[in-house]
C-alpha cells in the first residue's frame, strides 16, 4: 500500500486471538448493548449499530450530533473498561506514547449495512493514529484521499486484518461499501464487527 500513513496488516490476529477477542466483546456488549446512532439534523438511523469500551465512547444523534461522551446513551452507565489485549495491540501497532481512550465497536448485521465515506475528525489528538481491527465477514472498504472528490480504491478487509490510519492519511476519507455475507464463520450470528481504537484528548 503506497499511501503514507496507511498501513495494512493482513492476518494480524490469528483465529484463536480473534475468538478470544470476540469472547471479550460479548462481555462488553452485555454491559453496554449495541445501539443505533442517528444522523445529525435528519435523525436518519445508521445501518450500523455501535457501542464502545474505554473512558470515552463515540455517539451520534439528531439533537447533539457527533461527539465523544463518558457514558452509554441508553444505560447512562460509564462504558466498560478497555480490554487489556487491545492496549497491547495499540502499543504494538502504533508505539504511541498515550493510551487509546475509545474502542468504538461497529456491528454490521442485517439488511445491507454500510458506512458512507467519512473522515474521523472528532478527536483532538490528530497526531495519534486510528487502529482498526476487522472480525467476521469480509468488508469491502473504500479508501479515499484528503478531499471527498479525490480518487478512491477498494480494499477487502478480512477477519483478523488490522489497519492503521496515521500521519498523512489520518484525515483521509474512507467508508464501507458492503459486507460479503457468510464469508467468515467467526461470529455465530453472522455479520462483521469492526473495532477502532482512538486517542481523543491531547
Ligand atoms: C469499518 N472503519 O471498518 C469502519 N475509521 O467498519 C472506519 O471507519 C475507520 O477502518 C478510521 C480508521 C480506520 C477505519
Ligand atoms: Fe472511520
mmCIF file of C-alpha atoms and ligand atoms in Angstrom:
data_model
loop_
_atom_site.group_PDB
_atom_site.id
_atom_site.type_symbol
_atom_site.label_atom_id
_atom_site.label_comp_id
_atom_site.label_asym_id
_atom_site.label_seq_id
_atom_site.Cartn_x
_atom_site.Cartn_y
_atom_site.Cartn_z
ATOM 1 C CA UNK A 1 0.000 0.000 0.000
ATOM 2 C CA UNK A 2 1.642 3.262 -1.064
ATOM 3 C CA UNK A 3 -0.431 5.828 0.825
ATOM 4 C CA UNK A 4 1.880 7.232 3.500
ATOM 5 C CA UNK A 5 0.418 6.702 6.974
ATOM 6 C CA UNK A 6 -1.998 3.984 5.892
ATOM 7 C CA UNK A 7 -0.694 0.572 6.971
ATOM 8 C CA UNK A 8 -2.450 -2.666 6.222
ATOM 9 C CA UNK A 9 -1.562 -5.692 8.393
ATOM 10 C CA UNK A 10 -3.148 -8.703 6.700
ATOM 11 C CA UNK A 11 -3.939 -11.561 9.095
ATOM 12 C CA UNK A 12 -2.698 -9.621 12.136
ATOM 13 C CA UNK A 13 -4.807 -11.693 14.584
ATOM 14 C CA UNK A 14 -4.868 -15.476 14.200
ATOM 15 C CA UNK A 15 -8.098 -17.437 14.658
ATOM 16 C CA UNK A 16 -7.507 -18.093 18.363
ATOM 17 C CA UNK A 17 -6.807 -14.428 19.073
ATOM 18 C CA UNK A 18 -9.949 -13.475 17.124
ATOM 19 C CA UNK A 19 -12.057 -15.928 19.146
ATOM 20 C CA UNK A 20 -10.658 -14.602 22.421
ATOM 21 C CA UNK A 21 -11.403 -11.055 21.353
ATOM 22 C CA UNK A 22 -14.989 -11.972 20.427
ATOM 23 C CA UNK A 23 -15.479 -13.513 23.910
ATOM 24 C CA UNK A 24 -14.207 -10.327 25.432
ATOM 25 C CA UNK A 25 -16.588 -8.262 23.254
ATOM 26 C CA UNK A 26 -19.565 -10.389 24.326
ATOM 27 C CA UNK A 27 -18.908 -9.353 27.926
ATOM 28 C CA UNK A 28 -18.644 -5.713 26.933
ATOM 29 C CA UNK A 29 -21.899 -5.828 24.965
ATOM 30 C CA UNK A 30 -23.734 -7.391 27.933
ATOM 31 C CA UNK A 31 -22.982 -4.252 29.929
ATOM 32 C CA UNK A 32 -23.072 -1.765 27.061
ATOM 33 C CA UNK A 33 -25.598 -3.024 24.478
ATOM 34 C CA UNK A 34 -25.366 -2.070 20.814
ATOM 35 C CA UNK A 35 -27.452 0.984 19.941
ATOM 36 C CA UNK A 36 -28.291 2.521 16.592
ATOM 37 C CA UNK A 37 -26.926 6.068 16.173
ATOM 38 C CA UNK A 38 -28.830 8.707 14.168
ATOM 39 C CA UNK A 39 -27.515 11.190 11.651
ATOM 40 C CA UNK A 40 -27.236 14.756 12.938
ATOM 41 C CA UNK A 41 -30.129 17.027 11.866
ATOM 42 C CA UNK A 42 -32.077 14.474 9.805
ATOM 43 C CA UNK A 43 -32.231 11.799 12.533
ATOM 44 C CA UNK A 44 -31.907 9.093 9.885
ATOM 45 C CA UNK A 45 -30.837 5.868 11.644
ATOM 46 C CA UNK A 46 -27.426 4.381 10.815
ATOM 47 C CA UNK A 47 -27.459 0.950 9.175
ATOM 48 C CA UNK A 48 -24.608 0.038 11.562
ATOM 49 C CA UNK A 49 -25.090 -0.489 15.317
ATOM 50 C CA UNK A 50 -22.446 0.723 17.758
ATOM 51 C CA UNK A 51 -21.150 0.641 21.293
ATOM 52 C CA UNK A 52 -17.816 1.467 22.934
ATOM 53 C CA UNK A 53 -15.332 0.463 25.613
ATOM 54 C CA UNK A 54 -12.807 2.642 27.419
ATOM 55 C CA UNK A 55 -13.111 6.021 29.154
ATOM 56 C CA UNK A 56 -14.885 7.575 26.139
ATOM 57 C CA UNK A 57 -17.414 6.366 23.611
ATOM 58 C CA UNK A 58 -18.418 7.845 20.272
ATOM 59 C CA UNK A 59 -22.114 8.631 19.878
ATOM 60 C CA UNK A 60 -24.282 10.470 17.405
ATOM 61 C CA UNK A 61 -27.893 11.598 17.480
ATOM 62 C CA UNK A 62 -30.230 14.050 15.793
ATOM 63 C CA UNK A 63 -30.143 16.627 18.584
ATOM 64 C CA UNK A 64 -26.462 16.810 19.554
ATOM 65 C CA UNK A 65 -24.583 15.417 16.530
ATOM 66 C CA UNK A 66 -21.252 13.571 16.583
ATOM 67 C CA UNK A 67 -19.341 13.527 19.873
ATOM 68 C CA UNK A 68 -17.422 11.560 22.455
ATOM 69 C CA UNK A 69 -19.002 11.127 25.882
ATOM 70 C CA UNK A 70 -18.128 9.154 29.010
ATOM 71 C CA UNK A 71 -21.423 7.247 29.330
ATOM 72 C CA UNK A 72 -23.625 4.931 27.265
ATOM 73 C CA UNK A 73 -26.552 6.869 25.719
ATOM 74 C CA UNK A 74 -29.216 4.314 26.749
ATOM 75 C CA UNK A 75 -27.994 2.884 30.076
ATOM 76 C CA UNK A 76 -26.213 6.137 31.033
ATOM 77 C CA UNK A 77 -23.560 3.986 32.734
ATOM 78 C CA UNK A 78 -19.830 4.523 32.162
ATOM 79 C CA UNK A 79 -18.508 2.461 29.235
ATOM 80 C CA UNK A 80 -16.904 -0.893 30.171
ATOM 81 C CA UNK A 81 -13.111 -0.744 30.536
ATOM 82 C CA UNK A 82 -10.832 -1.065 27.523
ATOM 83 C CA UNK A 83 -9.695 -4.712 27.298
ATOM 84 C CA UNK A 84 -6.000 -5.148 28.095
ATOM 85 C CA UNK A 85 -5.426 -7.101 24.897
ATOM 86 C CA UNK A 86 -6.412 -4.019 22.868
ATOM 87 C CA UNK A 87 -3.907 -1.871 24.757
ATOM 88 C CA UNK A 88 -1.244 -4.378 23.678
ATOM 89 C CA UNK A 89 -2.418 -4.203 20.055
ATOM 90 C CA UNK A 90 -2.291 -0.391 20.200
ATOM 91 C CA UNK A 91 1.239 -0.445 21.627
ATOM 92 C CA UNK A 92 2.415 -2.981 19.079
ATOM 93 C CA UNK A 93 0.954 -1.229 16.028
ATOM 94 C CA UNK A 94 1.436 2.428 16.942
ATOM 95 C CA UNK A 95 4.100 2.722 19.663
ATOM 96 C CA UNK A 96 2.225 5.920 20.557
ATOM 97 C CA UNK A 97 3.083 7.363 23.970
ATOM 98 C CA UNK A 98 -0.528 7.921 25.081
ATOM 99 C CA UNK A 99 -3.166 5.239 25.582
ATOM 100 C CA UNK A 100 -6.267 4.908 23.402
ATOM 101 C CA UNK A 101 -9.353 6.313 25.173
ATOM 102 C CA UNK A 102 -12.052 4.815 22.973
ATOM 103 C CA UNK A 103 -12.618 1.446 21.397
ATOM 104 C CA UNK A 104 -15.555 2.057 19.072
ATOM 105 C CA UNK A 105 -17.318 -1.210 18.217
ATOM 106 C CA UNK A 106 -19.286 -1.224 14.947
ATOM 107 C CA UNK A 107 -21.687 -4.074 14.161
ATOM 108 C CA UNK A 108 -22.622 -4.765 10.527
ATOM 109 C CA UNK A 109 -25.550 -7.166 10.514
ATOM 110 C CA UNK A 110 -28.940 -7.289 8.818
ATOM 111 C CA UNK A 111 -30.098 -5.599 5.618
ATOM 112 C CA UNK A 112 -27.191 -4.168 3.593
ATOM 113 C CA UNK A 113 -25.230 -2.412 6.342
ATOM 114 C CA UNK A 114 -22.664 0.104 5.102
ATOM 115 C CA UNK A 115 -20.820 3.219 6.193
ATOM 116 C CA UNK A 116 -20.667 6.234 3.926
ATOM 117 C CA UNK A 117 -17.436 7.995 3.006
ATOM 118 C CA UNK A 118 -16.293 9.974 6.065
ATOM 119 C CA UNK A 119 -13.271 11.289 7.932
ATOM 120 C CA UNK A 120 -12.524 10.562 11.583
ATOM 121 C CA UNK A 121 -12.168 14.137 12.826
ATOM 122 C CA UNK A 122 -13.922 14.331 16.202
ATOM 123 C CA UNK A 123 -10.650 13.659 18.068
ATOM 124 C CA UNK A 124 -8.486 16.479 19.465
ATOM 125 C CA UNK A 125 -5.263 14.494 19.151
ATOM 126 C CA UNK A 126 -4.855 14.173 15.396
ATOM 127 C CA UNK A 127 -1.214 13.094 15.807
ATOM 128 C CA UNK A 128 -2.430 9.786 17.219
ATOM 129 C CA UNK A 129 -3.238 7.151 14.606
ATOM 130 C CA UNK A 130 -6.514 5.249 14.496
ATOM 131 C CA UNK A 131 -6.167 1.461 14.656
ATOM 132 C CA UNK A 132 -8.900 -0.658 13.057
ATOM 133 C CA UNK A 133 -9.457 -4.406 13.560
ATOM 134 C CA UNK A 134 -11.886 -6.464 11.471
ATOM 135 C CA UNK A 135 -13.735 -9.529 12.798
ATOM 136 C CA UNK A 136 -16.194 -11.789 10.977
ATOM 137 C CA UNK A 137 -17.452 -11.319 7.436
ATOM 138 C CA UNK A 138 -15.217 -9.607 4.883
ATOM 139 C CA UNK A 139 -15.827 -5.912 4.267
ATOM 140 C CA UNK A 140 -15.352 -4.016 1.041
ATOM 141 C CA UNK A 141 -13.522 -0.941 2.355
ATOM 142 C CA UNK A 142 -13.174 2.243 0.292
ATOM 143 C CA UNK A 143 -10.026 4.292 0.798
ATOM 144 C CA UNK A 144 -10.042 7.847 -0.493
ATOM 145 C CA UNK A 145 -7.858 10.930 -0.163
ATOM 146 C CA UNK A 146 -7.914 14.260 1.629
ATOM 147 C CA UNK A 147 -10.885 15.591 -0.320
ATOM 148 C CA UNK A 148 -14.197 13.845 -0.786
ATOM 149 C CA UNK A 149 -13.801 14.100 -4.566
ATOM 150 C CA UNK A 150 -10.307 12.500 -4.661
ATOM 151 C CA UNK A 151 -9.931 9.127 -6.389
ATOM 152 C CA UNK A 152 -10.669 6.092 -4.212
ATOM 153 C CA UNK A 153 -9.647 2.455 -4.232
ATOM 154 C CA UNK A 154 -11.425 -0.620 -2.947
ATOM 155 C CA UNK A 155 -9.739 -2.931 -0.415
ATOM 156 C CA UNK A 156 -11.108 -6.122 1.149
ATOM 157 C CA UNK A 157 -10.783 -6.339 4.937
ATOM 158 C CA UNK A 158 -10.894 -9.921 6.199
ATOM 159 C CA UNK A 159 -11.374 -11.232 9.730
ATOM 160 C CA UNK A 160 -8.175 -10.650 11.692
ATOM 161 C CA UNK A 161 -6.857 -7.853 9.479
ATOM 162 C CA UNK A 162 -5.650 -4.655 11.140
ATOM 163 C CA UNK A 163 -5.270 -1.234 9.565
ATOM 164 C CA UNK A 164 -3.653 1.899 10.967
ATOM 165 C CA UNK A 165 -4.528 5.396 9.803
ATOM 166 C CA UNK A 166 -1.884 7.888 10.835
ATOM 167 C CA UNK A 167 0.440 10.581 9.525
ATOM 168 C CA UNK A 168 -0.660 11.956 6.171
ATOM 169 C CA UNK A 169 -3.569 9.505 5.952
ATOM 170 C CA UNK A 170 -5.083 10.346 9.361
ATOM 171 C CA UNK A 171 -7.833 12.528 7.890
ATOM 172 C CA UNK A 172 -8.365 10.661 4.631
ATOM 173 C CA UNK A 173 -11.889 9.835 3.542
ATOM 174 C CA UNK A 174 -12.914 6.185 3.867
ATOM 175 C CA UNK A 175 -16.012 4.041 4.228
ATOM 176 C CA UNK A 176 -17.508 0.579 3.974
ATOM 177 C CA UNK A 177 -19.345 -0.159 0.705
ATOM 178 C CA UNK A 178 -20.715 -3.545 1.668
ATOM 179 C CA UNK A 179 -20.211 -6.750 3.641
ATOM 180 C CA UNK A 180 -19.753 -10.116 1.957
ATOM 181 C CA UNK A 181 -22.328 -12.229 3.802
ATOM 182 C CA UNK A 182 -21.253 -15.657 5.095
ATOM 183 C CA UNK A 183 -17.597 -15.135 4.182
ATOM 184 C CA UNK A 184 -16.475 -15.960 7.754
ATOM 185 C CA UNK A 185 -17.504 -18.454 10.446
ATOM 186 C CA UNK A 186 -16.118 -16.400 13.351
ATOM 187 C CA UNK A 187 -19.372 -14.806 14.549
ATOM 188 C CA UNK A 188 -22.116 -17.328 15.347
ATOM 189 C CA UNK A 189 -24.815 -14.790 14.490
ATOM 190 C CA UNK A 190 -23.007 -13.754 11.290
ATOM 191 C CA UNK A 191 -22.049 -10.286 10.146
ATOM 192 C CA UNK A 192 -18.983 -8.191 10.848
ATOM 193 C CA UNK A 193 -17.583 -6.348 13.833
ATOM 194 C CA UNK A 194 -15.059 -3.560 13.396
ATOM 195 C CA UNK A 195 -13.086 -2.136 16.302
ATOM 196 C CA UNK A 196 -11.415 1.240 16.051
ATOM 197 C CA UNK A 197 -9.023 2.342 18.775
ATOM 198 C CA UNK A 198 -8.702 6.085 19.174
ATOM 199 C CA UNK A 199 -6.852 8.619 21.280
ATOM 200 C CA UNK A 200 -9.276 11.523 21.730
ATOM 201 C CA UNK A 201 -7.705 14.084 24.074
ATOM 202 C CA UNK A 202 -4.319 15.781 23.722
HETATM 203 C C1 LIG B 1 -15.071 -0.117 9.446
HETATM 204 N N1 LIG B 1 -13.804 1.836 9.741
HETATM 205 O O1 LIG B 1 -14.055 -0.710 9.096
HETATM 206 C C2 LIG B 1 -15.096 1.360 9.508
HETATM 207 N N2 LIG B 1 -12.017 4.753 10.643
HETATM 208 O O2 LIG B 1 -16.100 -0.688 9.726
HETATM 209 C C3 LIG B 1 -13.543 3.137 9.876
HETATM 210 O O3 LIG B 1 -14.401 3.977 9.755
HETATM 211 C C4 LIG B 1 -12.172 3.537 10.169
HETATM 212 O O4 LIG B 1 -11.223 1.499 9.469
HETATM 213 C C5 LIG B 1 -10.792 5.196 10.936
HETATM 214 C C6 LIG B 1 -9.683 4.429 10.761
HETATM 215 C C7 LIG B 1 -9.803 3.174 10.280
HETATM 216 C C8 LIG B 1 -11.080 2.701 9.964
HETATM 217 FE FE1 LIG B 2 -13.708 5.927 10.164
#
